């Protein structure tokens, strides 16, 4: 038998998974066991929830009595350090299974009776905003117990970041974390990718194309939430590749009131037929903005960059062109001038490379900033695959960042240079000061030393130390 057909033994095998119950049980046990074994990984997940930096204890299917019912939460987390103790119940869903509000409220009641700190849920549901739970529960049950959510995409992204970029101190623990990553990336694990725009996608897309979508339609908010979830998923995937935290860009108002963000997206779909968002990438020149135009069938990514503050207009354009050497010719560049409103001059990169002056409408006006944009085809299908909305948005963001954004650097002014002091004259000079003063201009030069006096009858100049003889007056002879 050829060795190519042999299956390598794995710490967490995917074989033997039969049904959703077995899938959830194995995923729960694998996740919690690795969290307790790999200290860095367990800490990065539990620290944002308020857990102390102590040894993490993990359990599965712990029985509790709630009234006349006996309930078995999927797992339990406990961290102790000194006198502080933090405990949380865990509920896990895999595949397409969604969290149940009634079940979560029962676990919240158990946590309150046992004086636990939180309930943590894990599923493939990705909330539109970080910190927002995908399942609505009775808010009165959250007065003493916190409710947190981890998506499997987030768990996998954090595992990759910790192993590949942040690092694990112990080599054996790093291998264990790698086995969890390998397991979660397997399709049979139940940790799925973002692969569906929701049941309301087709109806909303058709209404937008026909111009009949209204703000009160029930299907529009679901599509808006799925679009924000898609941006969050793409941010996690891009962060895995970059080794840093990439997050959706939201205002403070939108973070405090998620309904405002949903209303803005619905209004945008009704008026312009677009879905808009942005993501923050560490150390990038600015947020990467994304606009999905459902009517035009294209997705546009753009980023704004400030123009240099010195030099002529052509010099500033050339400064930008040098940074766009890998950008495709179809990239659109827009230039904005100081103290001007509205759109600026715009041209494709292929034309600007040949004639940089095309972006300069008036050489006397100072260029303020540039906008670099790239338009790509937008898919319309609800799920994954060729021609899908999800794949086209993800591909556009990755392409725009790889070809353009990662090469852009913000302009910085040249530091001032020290002024060189003039050389001292070899011969002694008069008392007039020729040393460099703070009051001298940058272009001023030291005054020349005074020339020594020359006697009319002498061919050589008089020495400063030797007094010059006075002229003898002529005498008149009397006869």
XYZ file of N, CA and C in Angstrom, residues 11 15 22 25 38 117 119 126 153 193 199 217 221 230 265 276 282 318-319 343 367 373 380 393 405 431-432 439 450:
87
model
N -3.963 15.033 17.081
C -4.382 15.163 18.472
C -5.894 15.326 18.568
N -12.259 12.573 12.152
C -12.963 11.339 11.807
C -13.869 10.912 12.961
N -22.402 15.319 18.370
C -21.010 14.891 18.456
C -20.072 16.004 17.994
N -19.886 18.587 20.835
C -19.173 18.062 21.998
C -17.668 18.030 21.744
N -2.641 25.922 26.700
C -1.819 26.991 26.120
C -2.191 28.291 26.831
N -19.859 34.795 37.056
C -19.659 36.129 36.488
C -20.255 36.308 35.101
N -21.777 34.333 31.096
C -22.121 33.237 30.192
C -21.471 33.565 28.847
N -21.853 35.794 13.420
C -20.920 36.918 13.566
C -21.740 38.180 13.799
N -14.981 32.137 13.777
C -14.014 32.862 12.960
C -13.059 33.665 13.833
N -17.009 29.121 7.654
C -16.724 30.478 7.242
C -18.040 31.242 7.077
N -31.532 35.084 4.260
C -32.718 34.766 3.465
C -33.331 35.990 2.781
N -39.157 48.465 4.913
C -39.197 47.052 4.525
C -38.451 46.198 5.549
N -33.144 45.623 7.059
C -32.248 45.571 8.224
C -31.434 44.288 8.313
N -20.151 40.693 7.397
C -19.176 40.363 6.364
C -17.908 41.193 6.520
N -27.337 52.336 6.882
C -27.174 51.417 5.765
C -28.478 51.239 4.989
N -22.146 50.738 2.437
C -20.839 51.355 2.666
C -20.309 50.981 4.043
N -3.886 48.629 11.176
C -2.824 49.321 11.923
C -1.735 49.872 11.015
N 3.912 63.731 -8.381
C 4.982 62.753 -8.623
C 5.322 61.976 -7.357
N 5.234 62.626 -6.219
C 5.459 61.936 -4.936
C 4.474 60.790 -4.770
N -16.163 67.807 -5.600
C -15.231 66.872 -6.222
C -14.017 67.595 -6.782
N -2.453 71.780 -3.539
C -3.082 70.477 -3.393
C -3.136 70.083 -1.916
N -8.717 55.117 -5.584
C -9.871 54.201 -5.607
C -9.679 53.152 -6.687
N -23.461 38.824 -7.309
C -24.842 39.000 -6.848
C -25.396 37.787 -6.113
N -16.525 40.857 -2.570
C -16.153 41.899 -1.605
C -14.835 41.557 -0.920
N -2.625 49.901 -0.853
C -2.556 50.488 0.494
C -1.256 50.143 1.203
N 37.804 95.154 15.900
C 36.869 94.781 16.949
C 35.466 94.506 16.425
N 35.218 94.766 15.136
C 33.885 94.482 14.584
C 33.615 92.991 14.640
N 20.574 86.694 15.118
C 19.864 87.732 14.380
C 20.281 87.797 12.914
N 38.123 95.112 7.654
C 38.512 96.426 7.121
C 39.908 96.374 6.521
